[in-house]
Amino acid sequence: DIQMTQSPSSLSASVGDRVSITCRASQTISSHLNWYQQKPGKAPNLLIYAASSLQSGVPSRFSGSGSGTDFTLTISSLQPEDFATYYCQQSYSTPHTFGQGTKLEIK
Amino acid sequence: QVQLVQSGAEVKKPGASVKVSCKASGYIFTRYAMHWVRQAPGQRLEWMGWISAGNGNTNYLQKFQDRVTITRDTSATTTYMELSSLRSEDTAVYYCASSRGDYYGMDVWGQGTTVTVSS
């Protein structure tokens, strides 16, 4: 199985900050990398698919980059509604494994 | 609009089985894959398996291979996930989520079904 490792596991930031979360795959996954946002008690919400494609309806302050084994999710200017947990997920091969999550908290 | 509506919360005893349903609407059911993902309290998301709504092909996470069955009823546009031989570690929220294909991620999610396994 492909292992997905995110860093950091938690992050404190302020409204207006630019933040980045990284995700590393244990083997190459081409661009089959997705990012999700999850708020407490809610289902995950797809933000980015295919490493860098913005899902319809998602604000443009979210962006994704990378290919192969190393990927990054960037939020250009944090808004209050962005404080949540973020997960990467590979869809290159089954099982479609998730990272352990990054909890983004208000500083 | 596109939506997935799951069945309600379940409480089961160890050793029992649970069957969770996921009713799809607002899109052509057979063109998408349906995934099942679970999340134990305070834990990461765990992909369990998926089914091609078109041809019924399935693929499961190895750890669930002998206990999980995902099926679909195309006439009812509903997918089912059955997990047998339940143990306390199976206590979790179970989600269904649809995908246009491996390149597109899971873009529509059900609201989640809480399954509690307790004696």
PDB file of C-alpha atoms in Angstrom:
ATOM      1  CA  ASP A   1       0.000   0.000   0.000  1.00  0.00           C
ATOM      2  CA  ILE A   2       1.126   3.585  -0.628  1.00  0.00           C
ATOM      3  CA  GLN A   3       1.739   5.513   2.578  1.00  0.00           C
ATOM      4  CA  MET A   4       0.873   9.199   2.713  1.00  0.00           C
ATOM      5  CA  THR A   5       2.640  11.433   5.225  1.00  0.00           C
ATOM      6  CA  GLN A   6       1.577  14.997   5.911  1.00  0.00           C
ATOM      7  CA  SER A   7       3.489  17.725   7.661  1.00  0.00           C
ATOM      8  CA  PRO A   8       3.003  19.408   9.938  1.00  0.00           C
ATOM      9  CA  SER A   9       0.399  17.472  11.936  1.00  0.00           C
ATOM     10  CA  SER A  10      -0.828  20.741  13.405  1.00  0.00           C
ATOM     11  CA  LEU A  11      -0.334  24.369  12.581  1.00  0.00           C
ATOM     12  CA  SER A  12      -1.253  27.633  14.285  1.00  0.00           C
ATOM     13  CA  ALA A  13      -1.765  30.682  12.110  1.00  0.00           C
ATOM     14  CA  SER A  14      -3.573  34.001  11.984  1.00  0.00           C
ATOM     15  CA  VAL A  15      -6.229  35.364   9.670  1.00  0.00           C
ATOM     16  CA  GLY A  16      -4.498  36.746   6.588  1.00  0.00           C
ATOM     17  CA  ASP A  17      -1.469  34.448   6.842  1.00  0.00           C
ATOM     18  CA  ARG A  18      -0.181  32.379   3.965  1.00  0.00           C
ATOM     19  CA  VAL A  19       0.183  28.732   4.959  1.00  0.00           C
ATOM     20  CA  SER A  20       1.407  25.591   3.274  1.00  0.00           C
ATOM     21  CA  ILE A  21       0.864  21.932   4.089  1.00  0.00           C
ATOM     22  CA  THR A  22       2.987  19.228   2.542  1.00  0.00           C
ATOM     23  CA  CYS A  23       2.166  15.634   1.666  1.00  0.00           C
ATOM     24  CA  ARG A  24       4.658  12.963   0.711  1.00  0.00           C
ATOM     25  CA  ALA A  25       3.857   9.627  -0.899  1.00  0.00           C
ATOM     26  CA  SER A  26       5.913   6.509  -0.238  1.00  0.00           C
ATOM     27  CA  GLN A  27       6.164   5.912  -3.996  1.00  0.00           C
ATOM     28  CA  THR A  28       5.369   7.899  -7.095  1.00  0.00           C
ATOM     29  CA  ILE A  29       1.698   8.671  -7.647  1.00  0.00           C
ATOM     30  CA  SER A  30       2.071  10.909 -10.707  1.00  0.00           C
ATOM     31  CA  SER A  31      -0.506  13.691 -10.141  1.00  0.00           C
ATOM     32  CA  HIS A  32      -3.182  11.501  -8.537  1.00  0.00           C
ATOM     33  CA  LEU A  33      -3.314  13.550  -5.369  1.00  0.00           C
ATOM     34  CA  ASN A  34      -6.395  15.118  -3.802  1.00  0.00           C
ATOM     35  CA  TRP A  35      -6.851  17.539  -0.916  1.00  0.00           C
ATOM     36  CA  TYR A  36      -9.868  17.667   1.401  1.00  0.00           C
ATOM     37  CA  GLN A  37     -10.996  20.023   4.144  1.00  0.00           C
ATOM     38  CA  GLN A  38     -12.946  18.639   7.088  1.00  0.00           C
ATOM     39  CA  LYS A  39     -14.676  20.601   9.821  1.00  0.00           C
ATOM     40  CA  PRO A  40     -15.764  18.990  13.109  1.00  0.00           C
ATOM     41  CA  GLY A  41     -18.813  16.779  12.732  1.00  0.00           C
ATOM     42  CA  LYS A  42     -18.948  17.264   8.971  1.00  0.00           C
ATOM     43  CA  ALA A  43     -18.080  15.215   5.911  1.00  0.00           C
ATOM     44  CA  PRO A  44     -14.857  16.084   4.084  1.00  0.00           C
ATOM     45  CA  ASN A  45     -15.019  18.575   1.229  1.00  0.00           C
ATOM     46  CA  LEU A  46     -12.895  18.210  -1.912  1.00  0.00           C
ATOM     47  CA  LEU A  47     -10.678  21.252  -2.484  1.00  0.00           C
ATOM     48  CA  ILE A  48      -8.077  20.170  -5.041  1.00  0.00           C
ATOM     49  CA  TYR A  49      -7.941  17.162  -7.350  1.00  0.00           C
ATOM     50  CA  ALA A  50      -5.197  15.929  -9.660  1.00  0.00           C
ATOM     51  CA  ALA A  51      -2.631  17.756  -7.515  1.00  0.00           C
ATOM     52  CA  SER A  52      -3.406  21.263  -8.797  1.00  0.00           C
ATOM     53  CA  SER A  53      -6.963  21.453 -10.176  1.00  0.00           C
ATOM     54  CA  LEU A  54      -9.314  23.595  -8.130  1.00  0.00           C
ATOM     55  CA  GLN A  55     -12.658  21.924  -7.466  1.00  0.00           C
ATOM     56  CA  SER A  56     -15.653  23.925  -8.650  1.00  0.00           C
ATOM     57  CA  GLY A  57     -16.903  26.335  -6.011  1.00  0.00           C
ATOM     58  CA  VAL A  58     -13.695  26.342  -3.973  1.00  0.00           C
ATOM     59  CA  PRO A  59     -12.169  29.803  -3.346  1.00  0.00           C
ATOM     60  CA  SER A  60      -9.120  30.681  -5.402  1.00  0.00           C
ATOM     61  CA  ARG A  61      -7.016  31.291  -2.273  1.00  0.00           C
ATOM     62  CA  PHE A  62      -6.576  27.511  -2.217  1.00  0.00           C
ATOM     63  CA  SER A  63      -3.967  26.063  -4.571  1.00  0.00           C
ATOM     64  CA  GLY A  64      -2.108  22.800  -4.999  1.00  0.00           C
ATOM     65  CA  SER A  65       1.196  21.851  -6.549  1.00  0.00           C
ATOM     66  CA  GLY A  66       3.550  18.932  -6.980  1.00  0.00           C
ATOM     67  CA  SER A  67       3.885  15.644  -8.772  1.00  0.00           C
ATOM     68  CA  GLY A  68       5.588  12.315  -8.233  1.00  0.00           C
ATOM     69  CA  THR A  69       5.959  11.988  -4.472  1.00  0.00           C
ATOM     70  CA  ASP A  70       5.888  15.527  -3.062  1.00  0.00           C
ATOM     71  CA  PHE A  71       2.856  17.795  -2.943  1.00  0.00           C
ATOM     72  CA  THR A  72       1.815  21.060  -1.332  1.00  0.00           C
ATOM     73  CA  LEU A  73      -1.487  22.694  -0.452  1.00  0.00           C
ATOM     74  CA  THR A  74      -1.250  26.461  -0.055  1.00  0.00           C
ATOM     75  CA  ILE A  75      -3.814  28.870   1.346  1.00  0.00           C
ATOM     76  CA  SER A  76      -2.794  32.334   0.232  1.00  0.00           C
ATOM     77  CA  SER A  77      -4.642  34.410   2.836  1.00  0.00           C
ATOM     78  CA  LEU A  78      -6.329  32.558   5.675  1.00  0.00           C
ATOM     79  CA  GLN A  79      -9.958  33.329   6.353  1.00  0.00           C
ATOM     80  CA  PRO A  80     -11.810  32.475   9.592  1.00  0.00           C
ATOM     81  CA  GLU A  81     -13.712  29.666   7.855  1.00  0.00           C
ATOM     82  CA  ASP A  82     -10.462  27.953   6.805  1.00  0.00           C
ATOM     83  CA  PHE A  83      -9.615  26.721  10.298  1.00  0.00           C
ATOM     84  CA  ALA A  84     -10.201  22.997   9.923  1.00  0.00           C
ATOM     85  CA  THR A  85      -8.370  19.715   9.348  1.00  0.00           C
ATOM     86  CA  TYR A  86      -6.867  19.043   5.925  1.00  0.00           C
ATOM     87  CA  TYR A  87      -6.201  15.620   4.422  1.00  0.00           C
ATOM     88  CA  CYS A  88      -4.306  14.536   1.341  1.00  0.00           C
ATOM     89  CA  GLN A  89      -5.311  11.352  -0.455  1.00  0.00           C
ATOM     90  CA  GLN A  90      -3.754   9.420  -3.302  1.00  0.00           C
ATOM     91  CA  SER A  91      -5.983   7.936  -6.013  1.00  0.00           C
ATOM     92  CA  TYR A  92      -3.168   6.400  -8.076  1.00  0.00           C
ATOM     93  CA  SER A  93      -3.705   2.858  -6.866  1.00  0.00           C
ATOM     94  CA  THR A  94      -5.977   1.042  -4.467  1.00  0.00           C
ATOM     95  CA  PRO A  95      -6.245   1.320  -1.554  1.00  0.00           C
ATOM     96  CA  HIS A  96      -6.745   5.065  -1.946  1.00  0.00           C
ATOM     97  CA  THR A  97      -4.905   6.002   1.223  1.00  0.00           C
ATOM     98  CA  PHE A  98      -5.190   9.254   3.182  1.00  0.00           C
ATOM     99  CA  GLY A  99      -2.589  11.189   5.076  1.00  0.00           C
ATOM    100  CA  GLN A 100      -2.922  11.522   8.835  1.00  0.00           C
ATOM    101  CA  GLY A 101      -4.334  15.033   8.573  1.00  0.00           C
ATOM    102  CA  THR A 102      -3.141  18.540   9.430  1.00  0.00           C
ATOM    103  CA  LYS A 103      -5.139  20.498  11.980  1.00  0.00           C
ATOM    104  CA  LEU A 104      -5.065  24.208  11.241  1.00  0.00           C
ATOM    105  CA  GLU A 105      -5.798  26.263  14.337  1.00  0.00           C
ATOM    106  CA  ILE A 106      -6.181  29.938  15.082  1.00  0.00           C
ATOM    107  CA  LYS A 107      -3.141  31.558  16.694  1.00  0.00           C
TER     108      LYS A 107
ATOM    109  CA  GLN B   1     -28.677  19.027  -7.104  1.00  0.00           C
ATOM    110  CA  VAL B   2     -26.224  16.182  -6.714  1.00  0.00           C
ATOM    111  CA  GLN B   3     -26.521  14.587  -3.318  1.00  0.00           C
ATOM    112  CA  LEU B   4     -25.927  11.416  -1.399  1.00  0.00           C
ATOM    113  CA  VAL B   5     -28.221  10.576   1.502  1.00  0.00           C
ATOM    114  CA  GLN B   6     -27.178   7.860   3.920  1.00  0.00           C
ATOM    115  CA  SER B   7     -29.220   5.728   6.275  1.00  0.00           C
ATOM    116  CA  GLY B   8     -29.444   6.504   9.957  1.00  0.00           C
ATOM    117  CA  ALA B   9     -27.260   5.735  12.928  1.00  0.00           C
ATOM    118  CA  GLU B  10     -26.867   2.140  14.073  1.00  0.00           C
ATOM    119  CA  VAL B  11     -25.994   0.497  17.372  1.00  0.00           C
ATOM    120  CA  LYS B  12     -24.798  -3.081  17.093  1.00  0.00           C
ATOM    121  CA  LYS B  13     -23.438  -5.763  19.379  1.00  0.00           C
ATOM    122  CA  PRO B  14     -20.028  -7.335  18.775  1.00  0.00           C
ATOM    123  CA  GLY B  15     -20.220 -10.087  16.183  1.00  0.00           C
ATOM    124  CA  ALA B  16     -23.250  -8.609  14.434  1.00  0.00           C
ATOM    125  CA  SER B  17     -23.410  -7.121  10.940  1.00  0.00           C
ATOM    126  CA  VAL B  18     -24.435  -3.679   9.762  1.00  0.00           C
ATOM    127  CA  LYS B  19     -25.643  -2.543   6.348  1.00  0.00           C
ATOM    128  CA  VAL B  20     -25.463   1.148   5.495  1.00  0.00           C
ATOM    129  CA  SER B  21     -27.210   2.567   2.449  1.00  0.00           C
ATOM    130  CA  CYS B  22     -26.352   5.583   0.304  1.00  0.00           C
ATOM    131  CA  LYS B  23     -29.042   6.978  -2.001  1.00  0.00           C
ATOM    132  CA  ALA B  24     -27.769   9.059  -4.921  1.00  0.00           C
ATOM    133  CA  SER B  25     -29.693  11.707  -6.819  1.00  0.00           C
ATOM    134  CA  GLY B  26     -29.064  14.502  -9.280  1.00  0.00           C
ATOM    135  CA  TYR B  27     -26.606  12.714 -11.563  1.00  0.00           C
ATOM    136  CA  ILE B  28     -26.297   9.670 -13.809  1.00  0.00           C
ATOM    137  CA  PHE B  29     -25.661   6.995 -11.202  1.00  0.00           C
ATOM    138  CA  THR B  30     -23.953   4.450 -13.442  1.00  0.00           C
ATOM    139  CA  ARG B  31     -21.255   6.859 -14.649  1.00  0.00           C
ATOM    140  CA  TYR B  32     -19.618   7.225 -11.252  1.00  0.00           C
ATOM    141  CA  ALA B  33     -17.732   5.149  -8.748  1.00  0.00           C
ATOM    142  CA  MET B  34     -18.858   5.045  -5.135  1.00  0.00           C
ATOM    143  CA  HIS B  35     -16.326   4.882  -2.362  1.00  0.00           C
ATOM    144  CA  TRP B  36     -16.773   4.091   1.301  1.00  0.00           C
ATOM    145  CA  VAL B  37     -14.605   5.855   3.864  1.00  0.00           C
ATOM    146  CA  ARG B  38     -14.742   5.586   7.625  1.00  0.00           C
ATOM    147  CA  GLN B  39     -13.461   7.692  10.483  1.00  0.00           C
ATOM    148  CA  ALA B  40     -13.089   6.370  14.000  1.00  0.00           C
ATOM    149  CA  PRO B  41     -13.325   8.954  16.798  1.00  0.00           C
ATOM    150  CA  GLY B  42     -10.356  11.316  16.623  1.00  0.00           C
ATOM    151  CA  GLN B  43      -8.717   9.302  13.839  1.00  0.00           C
ATOM    152  CA  ARG B  44      -7.799   9.870  10.219  1.00  0.00           C
ATOM    153  CA  LEU B  45     -10.019   9.053   7.278  1.00  0.00           C
ATOM    154  CA  GLU B  46      -9.740   5.418   6.185  1.00  0.00           C
ATOM    155  CA  TRP B  47     -10.639   4.315   2.679  1.00  0.00           C
ATOM    156  CA  MET B  48     -12.519   0.995   2.827  1.00  0.00           C
ATOM    157  CA  GLY B  49     -13.340   0.175  -0.764  1.00  0.00           C
ATOM    158  CA  TRP B  50     -15.260   1.185  -3.848  1.00  0.00           C
ATOM    159  CA  ILE B  51     -17.703  -0.060  -6.438  1.00  0.00           C
ATOM    160  CA  SER B  52     -18.151   0.853 -10.060  1.00  0.00           C
ATOM    161  CA  ALA B  53     -21.813   1.795 -10.251  1.00  0.00           C
ATOM    162  CA  GLY B  54     -21.775   0.886 -13.950  1.00  0.00           C
ATOM    163  CA  ASN B  55     -20.497  -2.690 -13.927  1.00  0.00           C
ATOM    164  CA  GLY B  56     -20.500  -3.529 -10.220  1.00  0.00           C
ATOM    165  CA  ASN B  57     -16.780  -4.236  -9.968  1.00  0.00           C
ATOM    166  CA  THR B  58     -15.441  -3.804  -6.449  1.00  0.00           C
ATOM    167  CA  ASN B  59     -12.140  -3.359  -4.678  1.00  0.00           C
ATOM    168  CA  TYR B  60     -11.608  -3.509  -0.930  1.00  0.00           C
ATOM    169  CA  LEU B  61      -8.923  -2.575   1.555  1.00  0.00           C
ATOM    170  CA  GLN B  62      -7.130  -5.794   2.409  1.00  0.00           C
ATOM    171  CA  LYS B  63      -7.858  -5.527   6.140  1.00  0.00           C
ATOM    172  CA  PHE B  64     -11.601  -5.621   5.381  1.00  0.00           C
ATOM    173  CA  GLN B  65     -11.429  -8.183   2.584  1.00  0.00           C
ATOM    174  CA  ASP B  66     -13.286 -10.909   4.484  1.00  0.00           C
ATOM    175  CA  ARG B  67     -15.771  -8.674   6.293  1.00  0.00           C
ATOM    176  CA  VAL B  68     -16.981  -5.995   3.906  1.00  0.00           C
ATOM    177  CA  THR B  69     -19.315  -6.206   0.921  1.00  0.00           C
ATOM    178  CA  ILE B  70     -20.228  -3.228  -1.243  1.00  0.00           C
ATOM    179  CA  THR B  71     -23.156  -3.603  -3.615  1.00  0.00           C
ATOM    180  CA  ARG B  72     -25.376  -1.355  -5.668  1.00  0.00           C
ATOM    181  CA  ASP B  73     -28.939  -1.307  -6.949  1.00  0.00           C
ATOM    182  CA  THR B  74     -28.970   0.700 -10.160  1.00  0.00           C
ATOM    183  CA  SER B  75     -32.765   0.918 -10.315  1.00  0.00           C
ATOM    184  CA  ALA B  76     -32.803   2.476  -6.836  1.00  0.00           C
ATOM    185  CA  THR B  77     -29.578   4.500  -7.442  1.00  0.00           C
ATOM    186  CA  THR B  78     -28.431   3.215  -4.083  1.00  0.00           C
ATOM    187  CA  THR B  79     -25.158   1.760  -2.888  1.00  0.00           C
ATOM    188  CA  TYR B  80     -24.802  -0.453   0.170  1.00  0.00           C
ATOM    189  CA  MET B  81     -21.894  -1.230   2.466  1.00  0.00           C
ATOM    190  CA  GLU B  82     -22.222  -4.255   4.726  1.00  0.00           C
ATOM    191  CA  LEU B  83     -19.641  -4.938   7.435  1.00  0.00           C
ATOM    192  CA  SER B  84     -19.803  -8.212   9.323  1.00  0.00           C
ATOM    193  CA  SER B  85     -18.269  -9.631  12.499  1.00  0.00           C
ATOM    194  CA  LEU B  86     -18.332  -6.207  14.092  1.00  0.00           C
ATOM    195  CA  ARG B  87     -15.960  -5.366  16.919  1.00  0.00           C
ATOM    196  CA  SER B  88     -15.567  -2.299  19.088  1.00  0.00           C
ATOM    197  CA  GLU B  89     -12.830  -0.948  16.802  1.00  0.00           C
ATOM    198  CA  ASP B  90     -15.427  -0.637  14.037  1.00  0.00           C
ATOM    199  CA  THR B  91     -17.159   2.153  15.940  1.00  0.00           C
ATOM    200  CA  ALA B  92     -16.891   5.033  13.494  1.00  0.00           C
ATOM    201  CA  VAL B  93     -18.661   7.378  11.144  1.00  0.00           C
ATOM    202  CA  TYR B  94     -19.069   5.748   7.736  1.00  0.00           C
ATOM    203  CA  TYR B  95     -19.242   7.913   4.626  1.00  0.00           C
ATOM    204  CA  CYS B  96     -20.101   7.192   1.026  1.00  0.00           C
ATOM    205  CA  ALA B  97     -18.517   9.458  -1.584  1.00  0.00           C
ATOM    206  CA  SER B  98     -18.801   9.536  -5.353  1.00  0.00           C
ATOM    207  CA  SER B  99     -16.065  10.042  -7.908  1.00  0.00           C
ATOM    208  CA  ARG B 100     -15.969  10.559 -11.675  1.00  0.00           C
ATOM    209  CA  GLY B 101     -12.756   8.575 -11.800  1.00  0.00           C
ATOM    210  CA  ASP B 102      -9.384   8.135 -10.140  1.00  0.00           C
ATOM    211  CA  TYR B 103      -8.135  11.471 -11.459  1.00  0.00           C
ATOM    212  CA  TYR B 104     -10.972  13.531  -9.984  1.00  0.00           C
ATOM    213  CA  GLY B 105     -11.131  12.827  -6.278  1.00  0.00           C
ATOM    214  CA  MET B 106     -14.336  12.242  -4.329  1.00  0.00           C
ATOM    215  CA  ASP B 107     -16.427  15.319  -4.986  1.00  0.00           C
ATOM    216  CA  VAL B 108     -19.784  14.481  -3.409  1.00  0.00           C
ATOM    217  CA  TRP B 109     -20.095  12.999   0.069  1.00  0.00           C
ATOM    218  CA  GLY B 110     -22.935  11.614   2.090  1.00  0.00           C
ATOM    219  CA  GLN B 111     -23.688  13.091   5.500  1.00  0.00           C
ATOM    220  CA  GLY B 112     -22.165  10.124   7.317  1.00  0.00           C
ATOM    221  CA  THR B 113     -23.655   7.277   9.326  1.00  0.00           C
ATOM    222  CA  THR B 114     -22.525   6.656  12.882  1.00  0.00           C
ATOM    223  CA  VAL B 115     -22.103   2.990  13.711  1.00  0.00           C
ATOM    224  CA  THR B 116     -21.549   2.166  17.357  1.00  0.00           C
ATOM    225  CA  VAL B 117     -20.453  -1.324  18.364  1.00  0.00           C
ATOM    226  CA  SER B 118     -21.056  -1.999  22.023  1.00  0.00           C
ATOM    227  CA  SER B 119     -22.099  -4.883  24.195  1.00  0.00           C
TER     228      SER B 119
END
